[in-house]
Amino acid sequence: MTVAAPTFDLVVAANRLPLDRVVDDKGESTWRRSPGGLVTAMESVMKGRDAAWVGWAGEPGTPPEPFTDEGMYLHPVGLSPTEIEEYYEGFSNDTLWPIFHDVIVPATFHRNWWNTYRTVNHRFAVAIAEIAAPGATVWVHDYQLQLVPAMVRSLRPDVRIGWFNHIPFPPVELFSQLPWRRALVEGLLGADFLGFQRTADAENFLRCCRRLLNMSTKADTVTFTPPGDDPDARRTVRAAAIPISVDFRSLDALSRTPEVKARAAEIRASLGNPEILLLGVDRLDYTKGIRHRLKAYEELLRDKAIAPPDVTMMQVSTPSRERVDAYRHLRDEIERTVGGINGEYSDIGSPAVYYLYQSYPRAEMAAMFLAADVMLVTPLRDGMNLVAKEYVACRHDLGGALVLSEFAGAWHELHQAFICNPHDVEGVKQTIMRAVTAPEDERRRRMKALRKRVAVHDVQRWASRYLEALASAPAKPRRPTRASDEERRGEERANRSSQRALDNASERTEDL
Ligand code: F6P
């Protein structure tokens, strides 16, 4: 006897579940928190809701049975080793990721990767359709699942579908390199509402609809006739910016705990109590600008503007996508650079750079944020960068200074940070020095304003704004009713007759 799966009014789908299953050498499996800002943000939104999360459990092979964790129903989707290679590492992270991030490294195109991407997207759509209650809300996340909205719509026309892009959406000139650009746009247009980090991202998407698919857009909506459908089944989809944030209150509370404060003091002490501790925390990704940051730091050491042990830097690089070539090369390059800097500028007991290729629990991250005098967030392109907001949320003491790239989505909200262009090494050096030498009252003023922004615009507000926008997005396919058909014909008649009147009037004017 097969037992029917439970159904839910809210179904979230993301490439990863919030937990990864890790199997150790002895074959024993444990669950570990998944990497990335998406999971951190969504976890806090999902807790306490009667909702389900569909995603990959992070390991190859048959997926584990669905289970409940902290009140959340987790529904694993399985990926074979080939699918991990072609859908996740290949199409998602070696084709789409570079195109969506200014082609910082070249994108790779393979038709078999695309076929696997379609197959896996369909598997996600089937899983969602299975557990969505009648009329449920389905919230799909990120670039790995761009075909899912249309696939879910064809399986379950009764549900409301939203998609949110955590990364930038590229300009049409880059997006159009994708041989599958049309199918991707049509996949997204299965949604009722498409959410983006910045208005510029939503505009880029709408421009793709106009320029590549000849669709008509008005303000933040696009109207089109779905392929193969009744020509009267026109739909309108809204695309707008709703920038993501962090769980301000819980990070603020965590960083105020005696344990985290004591750990922050311990970290500083074990680094030799430097006057200034610079900190970088990133997934090891070429979009994060780690090389550019290290170059600026190295030149400041070379120029003798700063020197250990008074000033030191800690770079935490979380392992990421380690089997993709571009990531492997980046790791080699960064580790070589760190080695070079330490060889040249460290002294016994006072290294110039502390480099940590590891991921850490939330409390340890909060302690690092509290310990750091200057936080360096200098991506070349980033959808949002939640590390910048996490740092701000942890600085309840109003200490610390944030150096922020203007190419991070966070820049659009965190104007009181010390802003830099990461491509301008001279500019980055100057900005770091401004942050290092800023008077305490200026730093406090800036931090206060930054905290105010993040406290009000937190992740809970983001989720409720998103769900409200989804609920009020243009409803169902807009089929012209008989009445509106008649209205339209009436309007056309009226237009024709007023045009005739105008023509007659102008003829008369010319006669005069
Ligand atoms: O938002 C970008 C993103 O790809 C998320 O989808 C993901 O949670 C995070 O970065 C980490 O990436 P990955 O899942 O490839 O390790």
PDB file of C-alpha atoms in Angstrom, residues 398-508:
ATOM      1  CA  LEU A 398      28.510  50.270  17.139  1.00  0.00           C
ATOM      2  CA  GLY A 399      32.170  49.352  16.657  1.00  0.00           C
ATOM      3  CA  GLY A 400      33.721  48.269  13.392  1.00  0.00           C
ATOM      4  CA  ALA A 401      33.615  49.642   9.872  1.00  0.00           C
ATOM      5  CA  LEU A 402      32.262  48.128   6.686  1.00  0.00           C
ATOM      6  CA  VAL A 403      34.161  48.480   3.401  1.00  0.00           C
ATOM      7  CA  LEU A 404      31.670  47.624   0.672  1.00  0.00           C
ATOM      8  CA  SER A 405      31.872  47.188  -3.083  1.00  0.00           C
ATOM      9  CA  GLU A 406      29.473  49.161  -5.218  1.00  0.00           C
ATOM     10  CA  PHE A 407      28.950  45.936  -7.209  1.00  0.00           C
ATOM     11  CA  ALA A 408      27.244  44.161  -4.302  1.00  0.00           C
ATOM     12  CA  GLY A 409      23.451  44.366  -4.213  1.00  0.00           C
ATOM     13  CA  ALA A 410      23.874  45.419  -0.554  1.00  0.00           C
ATOM     14  CA  TRP A 411      25.385  48.719  -1.741  1.00  0.00           C
ATOM     15  CA  HIS A 412      21.929  49.879  -2.816  1.00  0.00           C
ATOM     16  CA  GLU A 413      20.840  49.874   0.819  1.00  0.00           C
ATOM     17  CA  LEU A 414      24.034  50.338   2.829  1.00  0.00           C
ATOM     18  CA  HIS A 415      25.170  53.740   1.619  1.00  0.00           C
ATOM     19  CA  GLN A 416      26.803  54.638   4.940  1.00  0.00           C
ATOM     20  CA  ALA A 417      29.482  51.980   4.439  1.00  0.00           C
ATOM     21  CA  PHE A 418      32.937  52.923   3.105  1.00  0.00           C
ATOM     22  CA  ILE A 419      32.245  52.366  -0.589  1.00  0.00           C
ATOM     23  CA  CYS A 420      34.796  51.212  -3.159  1.00  0.00           C
ATOM     24  CA  ASN A 421      35.130  49.973  -6.725  1.00  0.00           C
ATOM     25  CA  PRO A 422      36.979  46.640  -6.362  1.00  0.00           C
ATOM     26  CA  HIS A 423      38.526  46.952  -9.837  1.00  0.00           C
ATOM     27  CA  ASP A 424      40.268  50.162  -8.787  1.00  0.00           C
ATOM     28  CA  VAL A 425      43.110  48.859  -6.614  1.00  0.00           C
ATOM     29  CA  GLU A 426      44.257  52.370  -5.722  1.00  0.00           C
ATOM     30  CA  GLY A 427      40.696  53.243  -4.720  1.00  0.00           C
ATOM     31  CA  VAL A 428      40.343  50.087  -2.590  1.00  0.00           C
ATOM     32  CA  LYS A 429      43.602  50.951  -0.786  1.00  0.00           C
ATOM     33  CA  GLN A 430      42.377  54.461  -0.060  1.00  0.00           C
ATOM     34  CA  THR A 431      39.002  53.212   1.134  1.00  0.00           C
ATOM     35  CA  ILE A 432      40.593  50.663   3.464  1.00  0.00           C
ATOM     36  CA  MET A 433      42.815  53.410   4.901  1.00  0.00           C
ATOM     37  CA  ARG A 434      39.826  55.711   5.343  1.00  0.00           C
ATOM     38  CA  ALA A 435      38.018  52.967   7.259  1.00  0.00           C
ATOM     39  CA  VAL A 436      41.128  52.184   9.337  1.00  0.00           C
ATOM     40  CA  THR A 437      41.774  55.808  10.269  1.00  0.00           C
ATOM     41  CA  ALA A 438      38.201  57.160  10.556  1.00  0.00           C
ATOM     42  CA  PRO A 439      37.535  58.860  13.908  1.00  0.00           C
ATOM     43  CA  GLU A 440      35.542  56.719  16.311  1.00  0.00           C
ATOM     44  CA  ASP A 441      32.491  58.977  16.301  1.00  0.00           C
ATOM     45  CA  GLU A 442      32.315  58.806  12.484  1.00  0.00           C
ATOM     46  CA  ARG A 443      32.472  55.009  12.555  1.00  0.00           C
ATOM     47  CA  ARG A 444      29.768  54.855  15.216  1.00  0.00           C
ATOM     48  CA  ARG A 445      27.548  57.247  13.281  1.00  0.00           C
ATOM     49  CA  ARG A 446      27.890  55.152  10.144  1.00  0.00           C
ATOM     50  CA  MET A 447      27.316  51.868  11.971  1.00  0.00           C
ATOM     51  CA  LYS A 448      24.245  53.229  13.713  1.00  0.00           C
ATOM     52  CA  ALA A 449      22.686  54.205  10.378  1.00  0.00           C
ATOM     53  CA  LEU A 450      23.591  50.864   8.810  1.00  0.00           C
ATOM     54  CA  ARG A 451      22.060  48.949  11.708  1.00  0.00           C
ATOM     55  CA  LYS A 452      18.897  50.992  11.540  1.00  0.00           C
ATOM     56  CA  ARG A 453      18.462  50.055   7.896  1.00  0.00           C
ATOM     57  CA  VAL A 454      19.065  46.316   8.429  1.00  0.00           C
ATOM     58  CA  ALA A 455      16.947  46.185  11.606  1.00  0.00           C
ATOM     59  CA  VAL A 456      13.919  47.552   9.771  1.00  0.00           C
ATOM     60  CA  HIS A 457      14.505  45.757   6.477  1.00  0.00           C
ATOM     61  CA  ASP A 458      15.172  42.307   7.926  1.00  0.00           C
ATOM     62  CA  VAL A 459      14.565  38.877   6.444  1.00  0.00           C
ATOM     63  CA  GLN A 460      11.088  38.535   7.940  1.00  0.00           C
ATOM     64  CA  ARG A 461      10.048  41.759   6.263  1.00  0.00           C
ATOM     65  CA  TRP A 462      11.596  40.556   3.000  1.00  0.00           C
ATOM     66  CA  ALA A 463       9.598  37.309   3.137  1.00  0.00           C
ATOM     67  CA  SER A 464       6.316  39.007   3.961  1.00  0.00           C
ATOM     68  CA  ARG A 465       6.833  41.636   1.261  1.00  0.00           C
ATOM     69  CA  TYR A 466       7.616  38.871  -1.212  1.00  0.00           C
ATOM     70  CA  LEU A 467       4.605  36.757  -0.284  1.00  0.00           C
ATOM     71  CA  GLU A 468       2.315  39.803  -0.403  1.00  0.00           C
ATOM     72  CA  ALA A 469       3.633  40.712  -3.855  1.00  0.00           C
ATOM     73  CA  LEU A 470       3.067  37.135  -4.974  1.00  0.00           C
ATOM     74  CA  ALA A 471      -0.457  37.047  -3.572  1.00  0.00           C
ATOM     75  CA  SER A 472      -1.396  40.300  -5.278  1.00  0.00           C
ATOM     76  CA  ALA A 473       0.389  39.639  -8.587  1.00  0.00           C
ATOM     77  CA  PRO A 474      -1.836  39.759 -11.681  1.00  0.00           C
ATOM     78  CA  ALA A 475      -4.161  36.789 -11.129  1.00  0.00           C
ATOM     79  CA  LYS A 476      -4.925  33.842 -13.441  1.00  0.00           C
ATOM     80  CA  PRO A 477      -4.486  34.042 -17.213  1.00  0.00           C
ATOM     81  CA  ARG A 478      -6.178  37.199 -18.345  1.00  0.00           C
ATOM     82  CA  ARG A 479      -8.804  35.954 -20.799  1.00  0.00           C
ATOM     83  CA  PRO A 480     -10.737  38.769 -22.368  1.00  0.00           C
ATOM     84  CA  THR A 481     -14.390  38.274 -21.394  1.00  0.00           C
ATOM     85  CA  ARG A 482     -17.247  38.671 -23.873  1.00  0.00           C
ATOM     86  CA  ALA A 483     -17.984  42.001 -22.273  1.00  0.00           C
ATOM     87  CA  SER A 484     -14.387  43.158 -22.610  1.00  0.00           C
ATOM     88  CA  ASP A 485     -14.282  41.920 -26.221  1.00  0.00           C
ATOM     89  CA  GLU A 486     -17.246  44.114 -26.898  1.00  0.00           C
ATOM     90  CA  GLU A 487     -15.706  46.968 -24.979  1.00  0.00           C
ATOM     91  CA  ARG A 488     -12.555  46.574 -27.069  1.00  0.00           C
ATOM     92  CA  ARG A 489     -14.534  46.618 -30.328  1.00  0.00           C
ATOM     93  CA  GLY A 490     -16.404  49.674 -29.096  1.00  0.00           C
ATOM     94  CA  GLU A 491     -13.111  51.356 -28.220  1.00  0.00           C
ATOM     95  CA  GLU A 492     -11.717  50.541 -31.676  1.00  0.00           C
ATOM     96  CA  ARG A 493     -14.850  52.009 -33.333  1.00  0.00           C
ATOM     97  CA  ALA A 494     -14.495  55.119 -31.198  1.00  0.00           C
ATOM     98  CA  ASN A 495     -10.792  55.403 -32.072  1.00  0.00           C
ATOM     99  CA  ARG A 496     -11.534  55.043 -35.791  1.00  0.00           C
ATOM    100  CA  SER A 497     -14.206  57.686 -35.714  1.00  0.00           C
ATOM    101  CA  SER A 498     -12.103  60.153 -33.698  1.00  0.00           C
ATOM    102  CA  GLN A 499      -9.213  59.503 -36.116  1.00  0.00           C
ATOM    103  CA  ARG A 500     -11.566  60.283 -39.023  1.00  0.00           C
ATOM    104  CA  ALA A 501     -12.651  63.449 -37.254  1.00  0.00           C
ATOM    105  CA  LEU A 502      -9.016  64.482 -36.755  1.00  0.00           C
ATOM    106  CA  ASP A 503      -8.179  63.715 -40.405  1.00  0.00           C
ATOM    107  CA  ASN A 504     -11.145  65.771 -41.579  1.00  0.00           C
ATOM    108  CA  ALA A 505     -10.157  68.605 -39.261  1.00  0.00           C
ATOM    109  CA  SER A 506      -6.577  68.647 -40.545  1.00  0.00           C
ATOM    110  CA  GLU A 507      -7.794  68.560 -44.163  1.00  0.00           C
ATOM    111  CA  ARG A 508      -9.950  71.584 -43.365  1.00  0.00           C
TER     112      ARG A 508
END
